[in-house]
CSV table of N, CA and C in Angstrom, one decimal:
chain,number,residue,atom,x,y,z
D,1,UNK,N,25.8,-40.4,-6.6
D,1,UNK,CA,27.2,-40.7,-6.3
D,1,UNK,C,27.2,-42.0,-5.6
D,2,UNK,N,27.7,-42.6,-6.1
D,2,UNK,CA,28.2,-44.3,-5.3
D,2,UNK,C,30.1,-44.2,-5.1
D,3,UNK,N,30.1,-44.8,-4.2
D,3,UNK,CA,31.6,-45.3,-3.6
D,3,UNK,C,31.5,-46.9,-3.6
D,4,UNK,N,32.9,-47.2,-3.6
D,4,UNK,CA,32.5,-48.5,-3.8
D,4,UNK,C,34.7,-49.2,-3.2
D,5,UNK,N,34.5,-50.0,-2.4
D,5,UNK,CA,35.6,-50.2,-1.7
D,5,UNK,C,35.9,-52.0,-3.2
D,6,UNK,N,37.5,-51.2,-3.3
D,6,UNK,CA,37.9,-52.7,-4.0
D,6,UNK,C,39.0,-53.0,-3.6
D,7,UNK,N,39.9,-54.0,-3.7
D,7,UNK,CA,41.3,-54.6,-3.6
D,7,UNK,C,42.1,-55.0,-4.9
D,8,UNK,N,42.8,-53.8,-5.1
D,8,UNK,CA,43.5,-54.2,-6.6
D,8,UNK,C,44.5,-55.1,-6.5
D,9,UNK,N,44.9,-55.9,-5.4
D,9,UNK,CA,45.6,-57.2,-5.5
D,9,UNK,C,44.4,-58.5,-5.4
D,10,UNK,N,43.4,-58.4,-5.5
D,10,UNK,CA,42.7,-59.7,-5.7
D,10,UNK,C,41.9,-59.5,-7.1
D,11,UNK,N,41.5,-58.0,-7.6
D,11,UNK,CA,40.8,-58.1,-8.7
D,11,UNK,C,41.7,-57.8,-10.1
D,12,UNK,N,41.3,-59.0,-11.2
D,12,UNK,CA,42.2,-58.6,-12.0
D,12,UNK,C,41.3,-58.1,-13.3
D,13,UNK,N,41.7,-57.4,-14.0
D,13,UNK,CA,40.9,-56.3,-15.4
D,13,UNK,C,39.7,-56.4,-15.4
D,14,UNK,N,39.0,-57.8,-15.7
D,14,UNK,CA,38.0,-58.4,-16.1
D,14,UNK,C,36.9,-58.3,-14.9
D,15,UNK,N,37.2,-58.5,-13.5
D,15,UNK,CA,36.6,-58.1,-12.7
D,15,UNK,C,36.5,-56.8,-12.0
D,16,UNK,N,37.6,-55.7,-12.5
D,16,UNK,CA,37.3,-54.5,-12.8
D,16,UNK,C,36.3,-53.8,-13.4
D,17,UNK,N,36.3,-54.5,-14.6
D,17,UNK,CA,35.4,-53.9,-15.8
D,17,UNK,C,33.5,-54.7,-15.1
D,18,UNK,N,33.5,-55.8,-14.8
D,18,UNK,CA,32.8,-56.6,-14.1
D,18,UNK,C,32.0,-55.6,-12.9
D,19,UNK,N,32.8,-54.8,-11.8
D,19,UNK,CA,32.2,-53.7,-10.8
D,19,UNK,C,31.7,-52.9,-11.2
D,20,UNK,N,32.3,-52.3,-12.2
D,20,UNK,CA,31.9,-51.0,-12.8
D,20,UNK,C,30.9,-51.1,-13.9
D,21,UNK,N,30.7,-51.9,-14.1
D,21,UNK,CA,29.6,-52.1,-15.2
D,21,UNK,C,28.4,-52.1,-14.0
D,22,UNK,N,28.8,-53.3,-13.1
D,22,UNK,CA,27.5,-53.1,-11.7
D,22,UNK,C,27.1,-51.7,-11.4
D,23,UNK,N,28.0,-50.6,-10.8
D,23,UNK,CA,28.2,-49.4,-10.5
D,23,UNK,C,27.5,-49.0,-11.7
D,24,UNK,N,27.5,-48.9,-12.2
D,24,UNK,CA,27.2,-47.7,-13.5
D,24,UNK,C,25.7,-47.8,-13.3
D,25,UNK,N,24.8,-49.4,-13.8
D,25,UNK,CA,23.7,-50.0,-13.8
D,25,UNK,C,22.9,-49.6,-12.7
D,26,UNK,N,23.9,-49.6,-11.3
D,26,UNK,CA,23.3,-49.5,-9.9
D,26,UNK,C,22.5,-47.7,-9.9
D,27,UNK,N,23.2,-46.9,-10.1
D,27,UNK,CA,23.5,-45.8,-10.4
D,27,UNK,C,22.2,-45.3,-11.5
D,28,UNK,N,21.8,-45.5,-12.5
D,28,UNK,CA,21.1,-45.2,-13.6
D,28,UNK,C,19.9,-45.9,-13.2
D,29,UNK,N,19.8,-47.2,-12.5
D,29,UNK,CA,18.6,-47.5,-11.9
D,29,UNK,C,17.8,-46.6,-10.6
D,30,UNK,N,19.0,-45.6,-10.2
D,30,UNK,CA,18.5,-44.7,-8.8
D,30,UNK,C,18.5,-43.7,-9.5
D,31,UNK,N,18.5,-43.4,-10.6
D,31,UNK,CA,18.1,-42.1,-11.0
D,31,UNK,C,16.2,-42.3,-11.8
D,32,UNK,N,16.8,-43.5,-12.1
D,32,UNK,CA,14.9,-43.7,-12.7
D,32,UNK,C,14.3,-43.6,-11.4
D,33,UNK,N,14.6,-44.5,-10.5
D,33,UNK,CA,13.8,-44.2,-9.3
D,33,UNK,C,13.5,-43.0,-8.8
D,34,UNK,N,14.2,-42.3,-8.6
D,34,UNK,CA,14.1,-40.9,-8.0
D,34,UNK,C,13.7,-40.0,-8.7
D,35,UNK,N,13.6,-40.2,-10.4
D,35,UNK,CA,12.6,-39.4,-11.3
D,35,UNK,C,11.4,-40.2,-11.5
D,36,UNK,N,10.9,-41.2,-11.2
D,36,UNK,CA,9.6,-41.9,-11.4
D,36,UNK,C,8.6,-41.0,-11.4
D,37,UNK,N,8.3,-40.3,-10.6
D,37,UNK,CA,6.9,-39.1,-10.2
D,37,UNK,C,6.7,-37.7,-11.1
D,38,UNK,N,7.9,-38.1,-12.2
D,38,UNK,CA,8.0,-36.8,-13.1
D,38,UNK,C,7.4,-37.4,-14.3
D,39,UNK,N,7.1,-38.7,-15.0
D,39,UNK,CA,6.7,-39.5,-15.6
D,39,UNK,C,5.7,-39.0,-16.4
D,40,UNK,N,5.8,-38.3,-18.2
D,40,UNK,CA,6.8,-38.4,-19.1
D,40,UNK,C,7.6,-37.5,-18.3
D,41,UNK,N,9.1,-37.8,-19.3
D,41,UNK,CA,9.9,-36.9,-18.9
D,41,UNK,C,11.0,-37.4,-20.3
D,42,UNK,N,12.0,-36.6,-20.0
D,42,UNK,CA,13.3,-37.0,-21.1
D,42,UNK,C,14.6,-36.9,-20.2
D,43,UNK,N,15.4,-37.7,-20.1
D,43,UNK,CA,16.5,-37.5,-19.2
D,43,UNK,C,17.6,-37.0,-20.3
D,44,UNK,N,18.5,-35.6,-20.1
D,44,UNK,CA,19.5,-35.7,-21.6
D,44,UNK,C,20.6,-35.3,-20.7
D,45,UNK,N,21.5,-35.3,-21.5
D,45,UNK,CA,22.9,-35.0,-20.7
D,45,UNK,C,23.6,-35.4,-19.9
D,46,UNK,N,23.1,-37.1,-20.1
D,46,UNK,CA,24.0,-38.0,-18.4
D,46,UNK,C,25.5,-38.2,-19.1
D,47,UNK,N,26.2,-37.8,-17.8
D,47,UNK,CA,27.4,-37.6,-17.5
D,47,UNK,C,28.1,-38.5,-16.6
D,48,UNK,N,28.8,-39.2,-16.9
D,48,UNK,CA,29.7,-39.8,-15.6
D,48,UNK,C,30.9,-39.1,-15.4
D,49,UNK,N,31.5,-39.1,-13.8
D,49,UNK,CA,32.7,-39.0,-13.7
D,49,UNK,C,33.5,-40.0,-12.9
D,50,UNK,N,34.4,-40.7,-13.0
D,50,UNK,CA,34.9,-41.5,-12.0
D,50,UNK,C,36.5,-40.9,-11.8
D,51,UNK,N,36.3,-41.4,-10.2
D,51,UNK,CA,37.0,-40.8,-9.6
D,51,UNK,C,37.7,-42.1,-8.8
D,52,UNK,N,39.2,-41.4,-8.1
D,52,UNK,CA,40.1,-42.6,-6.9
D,52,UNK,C,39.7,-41.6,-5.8
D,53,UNK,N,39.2,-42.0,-4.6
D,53,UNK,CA,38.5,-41.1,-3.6
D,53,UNK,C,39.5,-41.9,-2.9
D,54,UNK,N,40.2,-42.9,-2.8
D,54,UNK,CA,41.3,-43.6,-1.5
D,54,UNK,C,41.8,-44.4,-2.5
D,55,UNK,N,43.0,-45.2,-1.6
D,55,UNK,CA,43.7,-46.3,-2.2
D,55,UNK,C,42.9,-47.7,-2.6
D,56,UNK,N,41.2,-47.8,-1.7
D,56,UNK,CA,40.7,-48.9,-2.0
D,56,UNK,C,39.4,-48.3,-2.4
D,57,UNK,N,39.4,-47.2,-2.8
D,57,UNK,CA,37.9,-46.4,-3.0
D,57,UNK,C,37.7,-45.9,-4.3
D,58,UNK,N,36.5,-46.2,-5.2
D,58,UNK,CA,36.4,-45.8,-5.8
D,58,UNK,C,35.0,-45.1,-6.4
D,59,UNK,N,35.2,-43.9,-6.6
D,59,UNK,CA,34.1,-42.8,-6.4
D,59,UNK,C,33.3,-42.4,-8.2
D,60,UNK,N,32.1,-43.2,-8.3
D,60,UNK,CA,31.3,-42.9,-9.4
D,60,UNK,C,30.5,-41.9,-9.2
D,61,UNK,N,30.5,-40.6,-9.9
D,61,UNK,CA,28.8,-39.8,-10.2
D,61,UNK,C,28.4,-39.8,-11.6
D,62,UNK,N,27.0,-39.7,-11.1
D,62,UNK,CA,26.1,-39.8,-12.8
D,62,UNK,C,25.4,-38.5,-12.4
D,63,UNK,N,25.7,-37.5,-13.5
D,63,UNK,CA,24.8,-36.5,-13.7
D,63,UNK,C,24.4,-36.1,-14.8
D,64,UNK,N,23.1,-35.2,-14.6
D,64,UNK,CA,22.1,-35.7,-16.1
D,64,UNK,C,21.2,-34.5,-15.7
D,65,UNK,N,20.2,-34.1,-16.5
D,65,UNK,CA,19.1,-33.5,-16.4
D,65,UNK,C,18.0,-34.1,-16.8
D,66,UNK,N,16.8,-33.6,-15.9
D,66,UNK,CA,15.7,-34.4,-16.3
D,66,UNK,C,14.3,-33.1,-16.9
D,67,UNK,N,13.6,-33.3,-17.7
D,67,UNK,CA,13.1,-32.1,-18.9
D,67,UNK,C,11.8,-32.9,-18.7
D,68,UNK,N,11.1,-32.5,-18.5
D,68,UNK,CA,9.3,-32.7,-17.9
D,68,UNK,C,8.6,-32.2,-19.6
D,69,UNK,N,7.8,-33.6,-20.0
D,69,UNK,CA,7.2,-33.3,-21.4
D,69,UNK,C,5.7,-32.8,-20.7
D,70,UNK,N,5.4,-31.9,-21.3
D,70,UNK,CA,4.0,-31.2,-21.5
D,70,UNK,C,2.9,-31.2,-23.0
C-alpha cells in the first residue's frame, strides 16, 4: 500500500497520469523486492485498488499472489 499527498489545483491530467504511473512502478518494484528469496516463483493475480483516502490523499494497493515453482 502507498499513499501519496497531491494538489489538484497545481496538477493538471497529464501529471496525474505522470504520479500514478510513478506509484504503480514504485509499488510492483516492492513487491519484487520482498519476493526476491522465493526465487523461482510466479506472481498471478495482481490487483490494484485505488482509492481517495483525504482531499489531498491518495491511496494505491497492489495485491497479488506469489506460487513457489518446484
Amino acid at each position: 500500500m502507498k499513499r501519496v499527498e497531491w494538489d489538484e489545483d497545481r496538477m493538471r491530467d497529464t501529471r496525474l497520469n505522470e504520479l500514478l504511473s510513478v506509484v504503480f512502478k514504485e509499488l510492483f518494484a516492492s513487491l519484487l523486492f520482498k519476493i526476491r528469496s522465493y526465487a523461482p516463483c510466479a506472481i498471478c493475480g495482481v490487483k490494484t485498488r485505488t482509492s481517495v483516502a483525504s482531499e489531498t490523499m491518495i491511496e494505491v494497493v497492489l495485491i497479488g499472489m506469489v506460487l513457489l515453482e518446484k
